[in-house]
PDB file of C-alpha atoms in Angstrom:
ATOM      1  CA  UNK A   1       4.688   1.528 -87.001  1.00  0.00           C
ATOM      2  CA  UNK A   2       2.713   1.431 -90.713  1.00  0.00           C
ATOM      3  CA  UNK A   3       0.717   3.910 -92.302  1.00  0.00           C
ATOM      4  CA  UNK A   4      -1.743   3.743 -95.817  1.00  0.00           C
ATOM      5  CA  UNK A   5      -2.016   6.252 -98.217  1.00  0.00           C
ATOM      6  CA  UNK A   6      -4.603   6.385-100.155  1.00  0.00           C
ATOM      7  CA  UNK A   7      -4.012   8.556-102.876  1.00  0.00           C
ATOM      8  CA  UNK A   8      -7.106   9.916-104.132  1.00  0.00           C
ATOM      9  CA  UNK A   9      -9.937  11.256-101.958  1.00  0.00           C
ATOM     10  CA  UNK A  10     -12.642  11.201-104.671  1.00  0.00           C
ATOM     11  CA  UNK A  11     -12.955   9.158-107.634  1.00  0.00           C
ATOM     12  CA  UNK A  12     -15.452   9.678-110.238  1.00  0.00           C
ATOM     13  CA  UNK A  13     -15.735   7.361-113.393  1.00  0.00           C
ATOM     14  CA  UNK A  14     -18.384   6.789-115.773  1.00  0.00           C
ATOM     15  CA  UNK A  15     -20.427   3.709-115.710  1.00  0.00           C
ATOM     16  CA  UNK A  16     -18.711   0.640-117.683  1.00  0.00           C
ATOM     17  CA  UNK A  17     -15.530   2.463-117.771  1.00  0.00           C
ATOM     18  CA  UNK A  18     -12.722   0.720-115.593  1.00  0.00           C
ATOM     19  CA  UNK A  19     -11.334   2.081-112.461  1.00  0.00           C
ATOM     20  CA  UNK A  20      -8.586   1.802-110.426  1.00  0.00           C
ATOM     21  CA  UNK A  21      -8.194   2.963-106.560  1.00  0.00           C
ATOM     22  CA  UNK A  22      -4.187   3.461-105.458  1.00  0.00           C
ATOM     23  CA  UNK A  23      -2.816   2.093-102.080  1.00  0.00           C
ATOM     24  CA  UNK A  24       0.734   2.607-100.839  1.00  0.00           C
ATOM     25  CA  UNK A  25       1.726   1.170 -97.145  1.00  0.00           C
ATOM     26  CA  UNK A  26       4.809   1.308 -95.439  1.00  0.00           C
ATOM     27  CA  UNK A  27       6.251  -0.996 -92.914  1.00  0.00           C
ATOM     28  CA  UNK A  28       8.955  -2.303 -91.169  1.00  0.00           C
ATOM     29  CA  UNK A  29       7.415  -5.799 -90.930  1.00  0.00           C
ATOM     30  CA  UNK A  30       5.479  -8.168 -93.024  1.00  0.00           C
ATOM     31  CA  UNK A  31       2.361  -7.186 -93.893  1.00  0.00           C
ATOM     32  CA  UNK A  32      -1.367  -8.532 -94.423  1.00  0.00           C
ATOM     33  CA  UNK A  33      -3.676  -6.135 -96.774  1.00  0.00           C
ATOM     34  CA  UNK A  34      -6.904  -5.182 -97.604  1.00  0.00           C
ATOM     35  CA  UNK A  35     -10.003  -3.878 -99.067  1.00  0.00           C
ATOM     36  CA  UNK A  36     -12.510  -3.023 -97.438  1.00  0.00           C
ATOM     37  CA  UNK A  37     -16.307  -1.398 -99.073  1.00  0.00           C
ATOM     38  CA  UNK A  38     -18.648   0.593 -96.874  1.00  0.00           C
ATOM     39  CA  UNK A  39     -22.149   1.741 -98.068  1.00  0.00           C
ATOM     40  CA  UNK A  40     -23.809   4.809 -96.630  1.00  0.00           C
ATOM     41  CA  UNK A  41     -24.782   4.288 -93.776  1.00  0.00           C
ATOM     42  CA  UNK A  42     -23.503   0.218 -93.127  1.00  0.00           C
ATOM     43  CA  UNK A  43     -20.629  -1.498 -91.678  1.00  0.00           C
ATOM     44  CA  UNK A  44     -17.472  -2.162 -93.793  1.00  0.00           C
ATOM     45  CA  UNK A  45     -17.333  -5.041 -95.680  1.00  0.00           C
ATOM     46  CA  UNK A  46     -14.330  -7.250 -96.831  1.00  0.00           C
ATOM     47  CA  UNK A  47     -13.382  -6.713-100.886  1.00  0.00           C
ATOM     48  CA  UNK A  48     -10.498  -9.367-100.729  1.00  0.00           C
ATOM     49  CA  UNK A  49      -6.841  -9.340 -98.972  1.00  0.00           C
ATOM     50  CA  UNK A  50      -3.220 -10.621 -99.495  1.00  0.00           C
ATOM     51  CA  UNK A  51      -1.898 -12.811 -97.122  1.00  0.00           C
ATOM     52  CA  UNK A  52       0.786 -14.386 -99.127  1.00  0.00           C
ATOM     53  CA  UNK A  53       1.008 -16.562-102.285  1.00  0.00           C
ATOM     54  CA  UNK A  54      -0.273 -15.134-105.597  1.00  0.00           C
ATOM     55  CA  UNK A  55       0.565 -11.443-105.750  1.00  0.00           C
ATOM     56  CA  UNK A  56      -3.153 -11.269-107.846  1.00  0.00           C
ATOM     57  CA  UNK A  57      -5.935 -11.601-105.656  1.00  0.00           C
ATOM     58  CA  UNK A  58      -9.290 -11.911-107.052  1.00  0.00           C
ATOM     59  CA  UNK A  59     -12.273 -10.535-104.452  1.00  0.00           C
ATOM     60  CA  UNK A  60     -16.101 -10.001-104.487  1.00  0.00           C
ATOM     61  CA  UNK A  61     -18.388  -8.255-106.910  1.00  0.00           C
ATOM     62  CA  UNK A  62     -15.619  -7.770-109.829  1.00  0.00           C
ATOM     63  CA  UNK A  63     -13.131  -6.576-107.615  1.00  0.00           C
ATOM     64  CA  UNK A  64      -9.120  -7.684-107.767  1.00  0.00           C
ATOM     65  CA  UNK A  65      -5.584  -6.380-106.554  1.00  0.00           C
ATOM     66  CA  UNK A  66      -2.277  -6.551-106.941  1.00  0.00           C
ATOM     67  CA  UNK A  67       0.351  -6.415-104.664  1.00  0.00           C
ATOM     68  CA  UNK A  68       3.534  -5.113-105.405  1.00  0.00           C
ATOM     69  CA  UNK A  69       6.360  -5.150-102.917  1.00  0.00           C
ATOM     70  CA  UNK A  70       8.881  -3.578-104.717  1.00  0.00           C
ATOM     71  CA  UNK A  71       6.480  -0.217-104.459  1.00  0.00           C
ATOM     72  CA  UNK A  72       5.045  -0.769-101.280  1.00  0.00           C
ATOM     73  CA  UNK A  73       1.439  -0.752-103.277  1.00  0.00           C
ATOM     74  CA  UNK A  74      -1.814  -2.414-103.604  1.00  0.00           C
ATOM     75  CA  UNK A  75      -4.223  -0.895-105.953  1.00  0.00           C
ATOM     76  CA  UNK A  76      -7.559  -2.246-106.506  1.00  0.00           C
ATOM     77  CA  UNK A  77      -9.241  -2.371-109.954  1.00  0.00           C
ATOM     78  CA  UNK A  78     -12.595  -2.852-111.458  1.00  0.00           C
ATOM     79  CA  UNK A  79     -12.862  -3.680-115.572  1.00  0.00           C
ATOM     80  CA  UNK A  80     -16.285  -2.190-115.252  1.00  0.00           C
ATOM     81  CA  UNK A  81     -18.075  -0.738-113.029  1.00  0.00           C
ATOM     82  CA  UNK A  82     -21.898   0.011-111.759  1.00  0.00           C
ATOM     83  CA  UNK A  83     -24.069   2.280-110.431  1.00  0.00           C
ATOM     84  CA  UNK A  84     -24.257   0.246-107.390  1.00  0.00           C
ATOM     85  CA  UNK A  85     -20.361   0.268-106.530  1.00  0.00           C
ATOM     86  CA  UNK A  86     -20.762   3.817-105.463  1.00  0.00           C
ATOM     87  CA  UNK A  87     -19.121   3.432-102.211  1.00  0.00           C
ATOM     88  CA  UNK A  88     -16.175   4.230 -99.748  1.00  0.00           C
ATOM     89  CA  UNK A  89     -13.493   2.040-100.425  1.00  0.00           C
ATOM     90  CA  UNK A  90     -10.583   1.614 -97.748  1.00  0.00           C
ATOM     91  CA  UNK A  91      -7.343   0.162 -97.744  1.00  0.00           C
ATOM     92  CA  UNK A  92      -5.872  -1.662 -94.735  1.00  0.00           C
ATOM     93  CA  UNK A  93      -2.712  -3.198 -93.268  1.00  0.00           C
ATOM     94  CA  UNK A  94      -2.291  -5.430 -90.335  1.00  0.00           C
ATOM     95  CA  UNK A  95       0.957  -6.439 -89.470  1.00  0.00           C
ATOM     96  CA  UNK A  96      -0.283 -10.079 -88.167  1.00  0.00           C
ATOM     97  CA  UNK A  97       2.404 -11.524 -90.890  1.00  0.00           C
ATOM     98  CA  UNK A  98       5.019 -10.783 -88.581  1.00  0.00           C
ATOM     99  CA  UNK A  99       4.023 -12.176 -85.585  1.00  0.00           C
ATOM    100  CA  UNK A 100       4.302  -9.699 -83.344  1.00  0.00           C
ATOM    101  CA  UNK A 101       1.222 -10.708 -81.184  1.00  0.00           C
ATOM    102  CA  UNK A 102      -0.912  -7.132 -81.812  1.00  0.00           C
ATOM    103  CA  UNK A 103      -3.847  -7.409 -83.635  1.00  0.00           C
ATOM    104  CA  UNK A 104      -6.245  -4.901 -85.552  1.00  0.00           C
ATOM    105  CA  UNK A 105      -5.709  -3.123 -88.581  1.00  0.00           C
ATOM    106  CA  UNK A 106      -4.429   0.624 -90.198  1.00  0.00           C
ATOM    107  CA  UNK A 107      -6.437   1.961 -92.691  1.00  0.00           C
ATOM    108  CA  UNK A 108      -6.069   5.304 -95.101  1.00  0.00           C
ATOM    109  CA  UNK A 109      -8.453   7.489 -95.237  1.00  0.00           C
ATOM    110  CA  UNK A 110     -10.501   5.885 -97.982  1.00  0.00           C
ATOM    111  CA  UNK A 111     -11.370   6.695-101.781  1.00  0.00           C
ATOM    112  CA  UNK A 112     -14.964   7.963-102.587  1.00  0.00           C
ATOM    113  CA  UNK A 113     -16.060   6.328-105.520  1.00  0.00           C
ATOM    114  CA  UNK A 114     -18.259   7.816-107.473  1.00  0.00           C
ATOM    115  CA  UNK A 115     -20.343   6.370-110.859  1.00  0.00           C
ATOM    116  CA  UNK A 116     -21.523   8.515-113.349  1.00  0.00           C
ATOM    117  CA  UNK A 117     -24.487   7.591-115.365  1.00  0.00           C
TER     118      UNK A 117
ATOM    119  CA  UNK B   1     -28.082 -14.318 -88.831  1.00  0.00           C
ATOM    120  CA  UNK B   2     -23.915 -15.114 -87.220  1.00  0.00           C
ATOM    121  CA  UNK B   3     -21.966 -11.813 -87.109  1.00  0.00           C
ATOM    122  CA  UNK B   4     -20.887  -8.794 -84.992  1.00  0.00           C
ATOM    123  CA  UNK B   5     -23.780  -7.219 -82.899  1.00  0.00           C
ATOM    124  CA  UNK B   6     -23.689  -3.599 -81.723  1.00  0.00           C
ATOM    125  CA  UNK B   7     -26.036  -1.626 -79.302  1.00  0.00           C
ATOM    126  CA  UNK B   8     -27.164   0.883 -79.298  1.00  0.00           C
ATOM    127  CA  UNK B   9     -27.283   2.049 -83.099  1.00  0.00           C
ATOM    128  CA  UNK B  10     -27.443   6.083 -81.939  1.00  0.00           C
ATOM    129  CA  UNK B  11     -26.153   7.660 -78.816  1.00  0.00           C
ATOM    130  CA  UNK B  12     -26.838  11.197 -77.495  1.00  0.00           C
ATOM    131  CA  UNK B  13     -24.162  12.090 -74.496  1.00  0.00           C
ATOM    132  CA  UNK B  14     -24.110  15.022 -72.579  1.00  0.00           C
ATOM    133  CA  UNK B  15     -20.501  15.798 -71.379  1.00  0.00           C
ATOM    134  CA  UNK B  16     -19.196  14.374 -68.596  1.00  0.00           C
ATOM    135  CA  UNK B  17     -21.881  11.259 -68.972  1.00  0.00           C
ATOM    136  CA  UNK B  18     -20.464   8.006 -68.919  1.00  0.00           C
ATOM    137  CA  UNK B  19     -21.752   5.057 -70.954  1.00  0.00           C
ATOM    138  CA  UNK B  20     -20.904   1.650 -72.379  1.00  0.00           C
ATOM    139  CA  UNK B  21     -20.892   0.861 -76.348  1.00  0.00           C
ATOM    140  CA  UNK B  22     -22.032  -2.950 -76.731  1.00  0.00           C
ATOM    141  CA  UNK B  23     -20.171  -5.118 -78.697  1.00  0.00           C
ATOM    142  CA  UNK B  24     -21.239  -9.199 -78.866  1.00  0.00           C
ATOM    143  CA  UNK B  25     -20.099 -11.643 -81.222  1.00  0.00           C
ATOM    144  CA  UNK B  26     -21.831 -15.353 -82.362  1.00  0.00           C
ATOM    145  CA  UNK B  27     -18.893 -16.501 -84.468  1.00  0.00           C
ATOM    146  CA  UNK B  28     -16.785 -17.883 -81.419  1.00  0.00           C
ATOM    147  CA  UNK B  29     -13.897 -15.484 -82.723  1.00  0.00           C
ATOM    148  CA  UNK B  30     -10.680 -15.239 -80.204  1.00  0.00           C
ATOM    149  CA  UNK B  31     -10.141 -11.294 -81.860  1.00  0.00           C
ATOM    150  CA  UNK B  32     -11.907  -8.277 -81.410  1.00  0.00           C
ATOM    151  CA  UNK B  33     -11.237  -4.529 -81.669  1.00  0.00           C
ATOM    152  CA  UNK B  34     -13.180  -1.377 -81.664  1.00  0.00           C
ATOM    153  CA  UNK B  35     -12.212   1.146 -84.524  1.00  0.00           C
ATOM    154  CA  UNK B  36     -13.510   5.038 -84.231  1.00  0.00           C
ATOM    155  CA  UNK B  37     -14.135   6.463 -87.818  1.00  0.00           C
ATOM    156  CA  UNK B  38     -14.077  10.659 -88.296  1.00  0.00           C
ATOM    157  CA  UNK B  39     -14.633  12.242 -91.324  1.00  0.00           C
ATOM    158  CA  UNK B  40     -11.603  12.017 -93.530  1.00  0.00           C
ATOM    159  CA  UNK B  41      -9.626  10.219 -91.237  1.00  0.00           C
ATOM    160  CA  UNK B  42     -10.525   6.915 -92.189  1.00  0.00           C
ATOM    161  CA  UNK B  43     -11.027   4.476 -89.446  1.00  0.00           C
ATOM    162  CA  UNK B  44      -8.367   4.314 -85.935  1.00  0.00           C
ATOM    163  CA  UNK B  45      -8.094   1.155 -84.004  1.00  0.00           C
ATOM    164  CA  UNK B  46      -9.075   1.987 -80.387  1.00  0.00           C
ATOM    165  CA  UNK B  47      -8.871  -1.228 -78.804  1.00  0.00           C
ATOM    166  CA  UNK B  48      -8.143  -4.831 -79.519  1.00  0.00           C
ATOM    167  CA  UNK B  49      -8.525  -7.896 -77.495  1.00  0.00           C
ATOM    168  CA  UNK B  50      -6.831 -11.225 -78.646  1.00  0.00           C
ATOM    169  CA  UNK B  51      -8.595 -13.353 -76.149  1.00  0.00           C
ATOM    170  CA  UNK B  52     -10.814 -13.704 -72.884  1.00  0.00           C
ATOM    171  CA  UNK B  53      -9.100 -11.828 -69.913  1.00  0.00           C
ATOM    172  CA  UNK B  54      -6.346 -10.444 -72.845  1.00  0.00           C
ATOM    173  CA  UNK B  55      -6.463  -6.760 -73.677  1.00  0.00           C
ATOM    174  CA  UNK B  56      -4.454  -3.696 -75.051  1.00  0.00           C
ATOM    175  CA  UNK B  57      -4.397  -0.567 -76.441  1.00  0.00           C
ATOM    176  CA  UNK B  58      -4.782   0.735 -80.060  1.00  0.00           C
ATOM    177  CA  UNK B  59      -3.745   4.133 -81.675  1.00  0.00           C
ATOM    178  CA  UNK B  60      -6.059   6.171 -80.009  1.00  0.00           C
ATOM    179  CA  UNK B  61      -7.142   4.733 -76.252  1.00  0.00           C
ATOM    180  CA  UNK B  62      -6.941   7.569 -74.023  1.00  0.00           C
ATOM    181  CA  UNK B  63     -11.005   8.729 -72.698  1.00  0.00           C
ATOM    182  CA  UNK B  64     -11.772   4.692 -73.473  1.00  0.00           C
ATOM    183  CA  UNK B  65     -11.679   1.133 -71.381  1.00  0.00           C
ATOM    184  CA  UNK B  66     -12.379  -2.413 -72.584  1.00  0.00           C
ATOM    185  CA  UNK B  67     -12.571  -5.508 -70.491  1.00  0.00           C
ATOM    186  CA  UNK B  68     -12.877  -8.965 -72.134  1.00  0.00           C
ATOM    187  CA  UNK B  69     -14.039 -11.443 -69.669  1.00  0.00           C
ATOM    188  CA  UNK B  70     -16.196 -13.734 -72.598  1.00  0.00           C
ATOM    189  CA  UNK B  71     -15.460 -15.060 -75.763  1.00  0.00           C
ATOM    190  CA  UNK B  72     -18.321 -13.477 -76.915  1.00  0.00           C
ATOM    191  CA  UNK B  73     -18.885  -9.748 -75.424  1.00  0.00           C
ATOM    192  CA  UNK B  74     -16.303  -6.522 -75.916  1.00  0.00           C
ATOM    193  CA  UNK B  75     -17.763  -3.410 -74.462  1.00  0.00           C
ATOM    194  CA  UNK B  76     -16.159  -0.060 -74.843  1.00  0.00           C
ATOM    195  CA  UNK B  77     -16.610   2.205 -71.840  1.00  0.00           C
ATOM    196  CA  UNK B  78     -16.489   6.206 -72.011  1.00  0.00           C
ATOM    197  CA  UNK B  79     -16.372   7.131 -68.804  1.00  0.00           C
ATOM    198  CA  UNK B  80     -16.203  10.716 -68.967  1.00  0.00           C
ATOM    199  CA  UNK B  81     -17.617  11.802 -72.126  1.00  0.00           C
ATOM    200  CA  UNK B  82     -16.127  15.007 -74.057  1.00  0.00           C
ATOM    201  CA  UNK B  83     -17.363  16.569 -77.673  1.00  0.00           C
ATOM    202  CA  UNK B  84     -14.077  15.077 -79.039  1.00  0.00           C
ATOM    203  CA  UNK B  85     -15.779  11.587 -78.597  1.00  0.00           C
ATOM    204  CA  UNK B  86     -18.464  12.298 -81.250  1.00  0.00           C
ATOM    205  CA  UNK B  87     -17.864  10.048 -83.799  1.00  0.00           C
ATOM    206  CA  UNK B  88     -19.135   7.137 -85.682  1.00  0.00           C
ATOM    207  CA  UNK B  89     -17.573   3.122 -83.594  1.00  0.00           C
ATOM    208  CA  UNK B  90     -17.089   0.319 -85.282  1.00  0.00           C
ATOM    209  CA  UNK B  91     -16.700  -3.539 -82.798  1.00  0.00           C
ATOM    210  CA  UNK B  92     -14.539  -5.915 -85.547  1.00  0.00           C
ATOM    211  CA  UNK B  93     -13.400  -9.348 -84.927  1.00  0.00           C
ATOM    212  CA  UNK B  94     -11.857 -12.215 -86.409  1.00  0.00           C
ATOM    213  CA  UNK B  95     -10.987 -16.052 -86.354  1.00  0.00           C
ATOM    214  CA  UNK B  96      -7.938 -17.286 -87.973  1.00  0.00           C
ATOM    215  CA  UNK B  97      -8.649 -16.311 -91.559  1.00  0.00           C
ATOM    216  CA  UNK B  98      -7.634 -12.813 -91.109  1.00  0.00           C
ATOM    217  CA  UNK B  99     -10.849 -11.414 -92.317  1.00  0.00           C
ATOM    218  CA  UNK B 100     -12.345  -9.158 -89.677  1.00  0.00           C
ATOM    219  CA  UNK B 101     -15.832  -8.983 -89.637  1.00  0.00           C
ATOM    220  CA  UNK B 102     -17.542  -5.256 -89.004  1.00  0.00           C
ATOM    221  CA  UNK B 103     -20.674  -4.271 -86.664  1.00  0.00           C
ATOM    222  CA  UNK B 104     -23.055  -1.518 -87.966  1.00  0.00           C
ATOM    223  CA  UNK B 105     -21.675   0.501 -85.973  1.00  0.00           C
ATOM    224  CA  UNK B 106     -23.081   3.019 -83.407  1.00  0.00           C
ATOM    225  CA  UNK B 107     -23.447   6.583 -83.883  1.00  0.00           C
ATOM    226  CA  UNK B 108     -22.290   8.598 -80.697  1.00  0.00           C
ATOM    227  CA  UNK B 109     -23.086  12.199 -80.125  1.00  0.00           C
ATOM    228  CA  UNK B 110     -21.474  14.366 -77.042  1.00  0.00           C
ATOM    229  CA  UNK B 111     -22.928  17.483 -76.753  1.00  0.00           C
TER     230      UNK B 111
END
């Protein structure tokens, strides 16, 4: 079994200002992560993920992570943000790297973030 | 425009009703999964299907059935529908690049 933690509910930053949004999985397997972005009301939408390779993975609209296997973490940062990235951001595992034959994915319970003007 | 279809957007249910949650996808992927998402919870993988005639069960299945019989369509049945159902479904699915691709969902209400 995996789980994600997401360890902060609510984020609120200041416009420009850099942010950072923490991830910790555990599993007994190899694992695939990701971000994912959902706007009120909308679908989720894919930030970036790790398969394997570069432990620094670069995704959409400013967006990058890095993947740390040693602590089980994958925090995604910002340099600066913007009004628009006001948004729930969630974190995901699969454990497709091993295998296994399941499918689908484990999220946390995602990080409100909030821009201040 | 390709991507994952749902229907219908917002669902009233009176307990006990039964209905089915459409699901239909245009990017010939082999994977699909239906995810229920509660406040604070995040979202729960109900469902996932990695094929035609190929099903099985998520983290939370009990009160739900799928059947896959095209590459194309995933419904999500409620056949008996309690309060505890109310909650916001998400239809995913993927090709080999491991990047699922989300539905806009459909709002269910049991009442």
């Amino acid at each position: 079994a995996q789980s994600v933690t997401q360890l902060d509910s609510q984020v609120p930053v200041f416009e420009e200002a850099p942010v950072e949004l923490r991830c910790n999985y555990s599993s007994s397997v190899s694992v695939y992560l990701f971000w994912y972005v959902q706007y009120p009301n909308q679908g989720l939408q894919l930030l970036l993920k790790y398969l394997s390779g570069s432990t620094l993975v670069k995704g959409i609209n400013g967006f990058e992570a890095e993947f740390n296997k040693s602590q089980t973490s994958f925090h995604l940062r910002k340099p600066s943000v913007h009004i628009s990235d006001t948004a729930e951001y969630f974190c995901a595992v699969s454990d497709l790297g091993s295998g296994g034959g399941a499918d689908g994915l484990t999220f946390g319970k995602g990080t409100h973030l909030i821009i201040q003007p | 425009n390709a991507g994952v279809t749902q229907t219908p957007k917002f669902q009233v249910l009176k307990t006990g009703q039964s209905m089915t949650l459409q699901c239909a996808q245009d990017m010939n992927h082999e994977y699909m999964s239906w995810y229920r998402q509660d406040p604070g919870m995040g979202l729960r993988l109900i469902h996932y299907s990695v094929g035609a005639g190929i099903t099985d069960q998520g983290e939370v299945p009990n009160g739900y059935n799928v059947s896959r019989s095209t590459t194309e369509d995933f419904p999500l049945r409620l056949l008996s529908a309690a309060p505890s159902q109310t909650s916001v479904y998400f239809c995913a699915s993927r090709g080999q690049g491991y990047g699922y691709t989300f539905g806009s969902g459909t709002r269910l209400t049991v009442v």
